[in-house]
mmCIF file with all atom_site columns, C-alpha atoms in Angstrom:
data_model
loop_
_atom_site.group_PDB
_atom_site.id
_atom_site.type_symbol
_atom_site.label_atom_id
_atom_site.label_alt_id
_atom_site.label_comp_id
_atom_site.label_asym_id
_atom_site.label_entity_id
_atom_site.label_seq_id
_atom_site.pdbx_PDB_ins_code
_atom_site.Cartn_x
_atom_site.Cartn_y
_atom_site.Cartn_z
_atom_site.occupancy
_atom_site.B_iso_or_equiv
_atom_site.pdbx_formal_charge
_atom_site.auth_seq_id
_atom_site.auth_comp_id
_atom_site.auth_asym_id
_atom_site.auth_atom_id
_atom_site.pdbx_PDB_model_num
ATOM 1   C CA . PRO A 1 1   ? 23.999 -348.835 133.296 1.00 0.00 ? 1   PRO A CA 1
ATOM 2   C CA . TRP A 1 2   ? 23.853 -345.436 131.937 1.00 0.00 ? 2   TRP A CA 1
ATOM 3   C CA . SER A 1 3   ? 19.688 -345.738 132.030 1.00 0.00 ? 3   SER A CA 1
ATOM 4   C CA . GLY A 1 4   ? 19.592 -346.299 135.535 1.00 0.00 ? 4   GLY A CA 1
ATOM 5   C CA . GLN A 1 5   ? 18.134 -349.728 134.862 1.00 0.00 ? 5   GLN A CA 1
ATOM 6   C CA . GLU A 1 6   ? 18.239 -353.463 136.026 1.00 0.00 ? 6   GLU A CA 1
ATOM 7   C CA . GLY A 1 7   ? 19.262 -355.755 133.510 1.00 0.00 ? 7   GLY A CA 1
ATOM 8   C CA . ALA A 1 8   ? 19.375 -355.002 129.783 1.00 0.00 ? 8   ALA A CA 1
ATOM 9   C CA . PRO A 1 9   ? 18.536 -351.344 128.929 1.00 0.00 ? 9   PRO A CA 1
ATOM 10  C CA . THR A 1 10  ? 14.725 -350.317 126.869 1.00 0.00 ? 10  THR A CA 1
ATOM 11  C CA . THR A 1 11  ? 16.269 -347.774 125.295 1.00 0.00 ? 11  THR A CA 1
ATOM 12  C CA . PRO A 1 12  ? 19.717 -347.086 123.147 1.00 0.00 ? 12  PRO A CA 1
ATOM 13  C CA . HIS A 1 13  ? 22.010 -344.920 124.818 1.00 0.00 ? 13  HIS A CA 1
ATOM 14  C CA . PRO A 1 14  ? 22.134 -341.220 123.421 1.00 0.00 ? 14  PRO A CA 1
ATOM 15  C CA . SER A 1 15  ? 25.014 -341.678 121.664 1.00 0.00 ? 15  SER A CA 1
ATOM 16  C CA . VAL A 1 16  ? 23.567 -344.185 119.634 1.00 0.00 ? 16  VAL A CA 1
ATOM 17  C CA . ALA A 1 17  ? 20.574 -342.187 118.831 1.00 0.00 ? 17  ALA A CA 1
ATOM 18  C CA . ALA A 1 18  ? 22.935 -338.981 118.368 1.00 0.00 ? 18  ALA A CA 1
ATOM 19  C CA . SER A 1 19  ? 24.913 -341.096 115.629 1.00 0.00 ? 19  SER A CA 1
ATOM 20  C CA . ALA A 1 20  ? 21.786 -341.712 113.347 1.00 0.00 ? 20  ALA A CA 1
ATOM 21  C CA . LEU A 1 21  ? 21.635 -338.086 112.673 1.00 0.00 ? 21  LEU A CA 1
ATOM 22  C CA . PRO A 1 22  ? 23.217 -335.742 109.847 1.00 0.00 ? 22  PRO A CA 1
ATOM 23  C CA . LEU A 1 23  ? 26.296 -334.762 111.159 1.00 0.00 ? 23  LEU A CA 1
ATOM 24  C CA . ASN A 1 24  ? 24.983 -330.706 110.623 1.00 0.00 ? 24  ASN A CA 1
ATOM 25  C CA . LEU A 1 25  ? 22.458 -331.657 113.141 1.00 0.00 ? 25  LEU A CA 1
ATOM 26  C CA . ARG A 1 26  ? 25.303 -333.327 115.104 1.00 0.00 ? 26  ARG A CA 1
ATOM 27  C CA . TYR A 1 27  ? 27.617 -330.310 114.991 1.00 0.00 ? 27  TYR A CA 1
ATOM 28  C CA . PRO A 1 28  ? 25.415 -327.544 113.898 1.00 0.00 ? 28  PRO A CA 1
ATOM 29  C CA . GLU A 1 29  ? 27.957 -324.450 115.156 1.00 0.00 ? 29  GLU A CA 1
ATOM 30  C CA . GLN A 1 30  ? 30.574 -326.280 113.273 1.00 0.00 ? 30  GLN A CA 1
ATOM 31  C CA . ILE A 1 31  ? 29.161 -327.640 109.981 1.00 0.00 ? 31  ILE A CA 1
ATOM 32  C CA . LYS A 1 32  ? 26.945 -325.865 108.333 1.00 0.00 ? 32  LYS A CA 1
ATOM 33  C CA . CYS A 1 33  ? 25.893 -328.452 105.194 1.00 0.00 ? 33  CYS A CA 1
ATOM 34  C CA . ASN A 1 34  ? 24.399 -331.304 105.382 1.00 0.00 ? 34  ASN A CA 1
ATOM 35  C CA . PRO A 1 35  ? 26.490 -333.724 103.842 1.00 0.00 ? 35  PRO A CA 1
ATOM 36  C CA . LEU A 1 36  ? 23.937 -335.852 101.897 1.00 0.00 ? 36  LEU A CA 1
ATOM 37  C CA . ASP A 1 37  ? 23.226 -332.455 100.129 1.00 0.00 ? 37  ASP A CA 1
ATOM 38  C CA . THR A 1 38  ? 27.197 -331.709 99.227  1.00 0.00 ? 38  THR A CA 1
ATOM 39  C CA . LYS A 1 39  ? 28.623 -334.757 99.532  1.00 0.00 ? 39  LYS A CA 1
ATOM 40  C CA . GLY A 1 40  ? 27.958 -336.251 95.982  1.00 0.00 ? 40  GLY A CA 1
ATOM 41  C CA . CYS A 1 41  ? 29.182 -332.873 94.244  1.00 0.00 ? 41  CYS A CA 1
ATOM 42  C CA . ILE A 1 42  ? 32.272 -332.565 96.015  1.00 0.00 ? 42  ILE A CA 1
ATOM 43  C CA . GLU A 1 43  ? 33.322 -336.674 95.463  1.00 0.00 ? 43  GLU A CA 1
ATOM 44  C CA . ARG A 1 44  ? 32.643 -335.565 91.845  1.00 0.00 ? 44  ARG A CA 1
ATOM 45  C CA . CYS A 1 45  ? 34.266 -332.168 91.638  1.00 0.00 ? 45  CYS A CA 1
ATOM 46  C CA . HIS A 1 46  ? 37.506 -333.647 93.185  1.00 0.00 ? 46  HIS A CA 1
ATOM 47  C CA . GLY A 1 47  ? 38.384 -336.072 90.183  1.00 0.00 ? 47  GLY A CA 1
ATOM 48  C CA . ASN A 1 48  ? 39.267 -332.650 88.726  1.00 0.00 ? 48  ASN A CA 1
ATOM 49  C CA . VAL A 1 49  ? 40.790 -331.618 91.533  1.00 0.00 ? 49  VAL A CA 1
ATOM 50  C CA . PHE A 1 50  ? 43.679 -333.937 91.872  1.00 0.00 ? 50  PHE A CA 1
ATOM 51  C CA . VAL A 1 51  ? 44.931 -334.305 87.984  1.00 0.00 ? 51  VAL A CA 1
ATOM 52  C CA . GLN A 1 52  ? 45.639 -330.234 88.199  1.00 0.00 ? 52  GLN A CA 1
ATOM 53  C CA . PRO A 1 53  ? 49.447 -330.257 86.931  1.00 0.00 ? 53  PRO A CA 1
ATOM 54  C CA . SER A 1 54  ? 50.078 -327.577 89.956  1.00 0.00 ? 54  SER A CA 1
ATOM 55  C CA . GLU A 1 55  ? 49.674 -327.219 93.722  1.00 0.00 ? 55  GLU A CA 1
ATOM 56  C CA . MET A 1 56  ? 48.194 -323.326 92.819  1.00 0.00 ? 56  MET A CA 1
ATOM 57  C CA . LEU A 1 57  ? 45.551 -324.880 90.250  1.00 0.00 ? 57  LEU A CA 1
ATOM 58  C CA . LYS A 1 58  ? 44.587 -327.670 92.576  1.00 0.00 ? 58  LYS A CA 1
ATOM 59  C CA . MET A 1 59  ? 43.874 -324.996 95.786  1.00 0.00 ? 59  MET A CA 1
ATOM 60  C CA . CYS A 1 60  ? 41.523 -322.965 92.679  1.00 0.00 ? 60  CYS A CA 1
ATOM 61  C CA . ALA A 1 61  ? 39.947 -326.538 91.893  1.00 0.00 ? 61  ALA A CA 1
ATOM 62  C CA . MET A 1 62  ? 38.726 -327.402 95.187  1.00 0.00 ? 62  MET A CA 1
ATOM 63  C CA . ILE A 1 63  ? 37.837 -323.703 96.031  1.00 0.00 ? 63  ILE A CA 1
ATOM 64  C CA . ARG A 1 64  ? 35.311 -324.039 93.057  1.00 0.00 ? 64  ARG A CA 1
ATOM 65  C CA . CYS A 1 65  ? 34.234 -326.743 94.326  1.00 0.00 ? 65  CYS A CA 1
ATOM 66  C CA . ILE A 1 66  ? 33.501 -325.527 97.031  1.00 0.00 ? 66  ILE A CA 1
ATOM 67  C CA . ALA A 1 67  ? 31.298 -322.774 95.549  1.00 0.00 ? 67  ALA A CA 1
ATOM 68  C CA . ASP A 1 68  ? 29.962 -325.054 93.224  1.00 0.00 ? 68  ASP A CA 1
ATOM 69  C CA . CYS A 1 69  ? 28.795 -327.909 95.661  1.00 0.00 ? 69  CYS A CA 1
ATOM 70  C CA . THR A 1 70  ? 26.975 -324.867 98.619  1.00 0.00 ? 70  THR A CA 1
ATOM 71  C CA . GLN A 1 71  ? 25.183 -323.088 95.670  1.00 0.00 ? 71  GLN A CA 1
ATOM 72  C CA . GLN A 1 72  ? 22.382 -324.925 96.049  1.00 0.00 ? 72  GLN A CA 1
ATOM 73  C CA . SER A 1 73  ? 22.400 -326.405 99.402  1.00 0.00 ? 73  SER A CA 1
ATOM 74  C CA . PRO A 1 74  ? 19.612 -325.261 101.832 1.00 0.00 ? 74  PRO A CA 1
ATOM 75  C CA . GLY A 1 75  ? 20.305 -322.926 105.293 1.00 0.00 ? 75  GLY A CA 1
ATOM 76  C CA . GLN A 1 76  ? 23.631 -321.174 105.831 1.00 0.00 ? 76  GLN A CA 1
ATOM 77  C CA . CYS A 1 77  ? 25.261 -323.846 103.782 1.00 0.00 ? 77  CYS A CA 1
ATOM 78  C CA . PHE A 1 78  ? 25.634 -321.936 101.144 1.00 0.00 ? 78  PHE A CA 1
ATOM 79  C CA . ASP A 1 79  ? 26.337 -318.440 102.873 1.00 0.00 ? 79  ASP A CA 1
ATOM 80  C CA . MET A 1 80  ? 28.992 -320.513 104.628 1.00 0.00 ? 80  MET A CA 1
ATOM 81  C CA . GLY A 1 81  ? 30.258 -321.896 101.204 1.00 0.00 ? 81  GLY A CA 1
ATOM 82  C CA . LYS A 1 82  ? 30.972 -318.016 99.761  1.00 0.00 ? 82  LYS A CA 1
ATOM 83  C CA . GLN A 1 83  ? 32.631 -317.134 102.403 1.00 0.00 ? 83  GLN A CA 1
ATOM 84  C CA . ALA A 1 84  ? 34.925 -320.147 102.677 1.00 0.00 ? 84  ALA A CA 1
ATOM 85  C CA . CYS A 1 85  ? 35.677 -319.395 99.190  1.00 0.00 ? 85  CYS A CA 1
ATOM 86  C CA . GLN A 1 86  ? 36.203 -315.701 99.792  1.00 0.00 ? 86  GLN A CA 1
ATOM 87  C CA . LEU A 1 87  ? 38.770 -316.170 102.255 1.00 0.00 ? 87  LEU A CA 1
ATOM 88  C CA . ILE A 1 88  ? 40.817 -319.100 100.995 1.00 0.00 ? 88  ILE A CA 1
ATOM 89  C CA . ARG A 1 89  ? 40.694 -317.037 97.657  1.00 0.00 ? 89  ARG A CA 1
ATOM 90  C CA . SER A 1 90  ? 41.678 -313.562 99.117  1.00 0.00 ? 90  SER A CA 1
ATOM 91  C CA . ALA A 1 91  ? 44.319 -315.515 101.546 1.00 0.00 ? 91  ALA A CA 1
ATOM 92  C CA . MET A 1 92  ? 45.893 -316.989 98.072  1.00 0.00 ? 92  MET A CA 1
ATOM 93  C CA . HIS A 1 93  ? 46.066 -312.959 96.511  1.00 0.00 ? 93  HIS A CA 1
ATOM 94  C CA . ALA A 1 94  ? 47.686 -312.080 99.689  1.00 0.00 ? 94  ALA A CA 1
ATOM 95  C CA . ASN A 1 95  ? 50.299 -314.504 98.678  1.00 0.00 ? 95  ASN A CA 1
ATOM 96  C CA . LYS A 1 96  ? 50.202 -313.894 95.204  1.00 0.00 ? 96  LYS A CA 1
ATOM 97  C CA . GLN A 1 97  ? 48.414 -316.865 93.979  1.00 0.00 ? 97  GLN A CA 1
ATOM 98  C CA . TYR A 1 98  ? 45.695 -315.828 91.738  1.00 0.00 ? 98  TYR A CA 1
ATOM 99  C CA . CYS A 1 99  ? 42.721 -317.600 91.217  1.00 0.00 ? 99  CYS A CA 1
ATOM 100 C CA . MET A 1 100 ? 40.289 -316.172 89.321  1.00 0.00 ? 100 MET A CA 1
ATOM 101 C CA . VAL A 1 101 ? 36.763 -318.279 90.875  1.00 0.00 ? 101 VAL A CA 1
ATOM 102 C CA . ASP A 1 102 ? 33.765 -316.551 91.537  1.00 0.00 ? 102 ASP A CA 1
ATOM 103 C CA . CYS A 1 103 ? 32.579 -316.734 94.743  1.00 0.00 ? 103 CYS A CA 1
ATOM 104 C CA . SER A 1 104 ? 29.285 -314.417 94.263  1.00 0.00 ? 104 SER A CA 1
ATOM 105 C CA . ASP A 1 105 ? 25.937 -314.560 95.709  1.00 0.00 ? 105 ASP A CA 1
ATOM 106 C CA . ASP A 1 106 ? 24.868 -315.909 91.938  1.00 0.00 ? 106 ASP A CA 1
ATOM 107 C CA . VAL A 1 107 ? 23.759 -319.430 91.636  1.00 0.00 ? 107 VAL A CA 1
ATOM 108 C CA . GLU A 1 108 ? 25.443 -320.302 88.251  1.00 0.00 ? 108 GLU A CA 1
ATOM 109 C CA . GLY A 1 109 ? 23.530 -319.778 85.277  1.00 0.00 ? 109 GLY A CA 1
ATOM 110 C CA . SER A 1 110 ? 20.817 -317.108 87.218  1.00 0.00 ? 110 SER A CA 1
ATOM 111 C CA . THR A 1 111 ? 22.309 -314.139 85.484  1.00 0.00 ? 111 THR A CA 1
#
């Protein structure tokens, strides 16, 4: 047994305890947003993504989801969402796919 005890372990395996943590705490280097903070917004926003008539407009709508759904999130989530928005948008612009999504620091409605 993993615990070195004879018989049934009295404490759960560390992987069981870790699986109860939010993904951003289990994988802090990879995930900067708590899925509980952004999941509902992203799910609602996806509805607008898939109804867009072209792949470019779908990508623009997804970038908007990232920007909008991370704006109110605590910690590094907002900064990483803004950075992701900027990187994707600049890659699109470099390929002459222009998307006018605002990736600024301003939270919507604060200006």
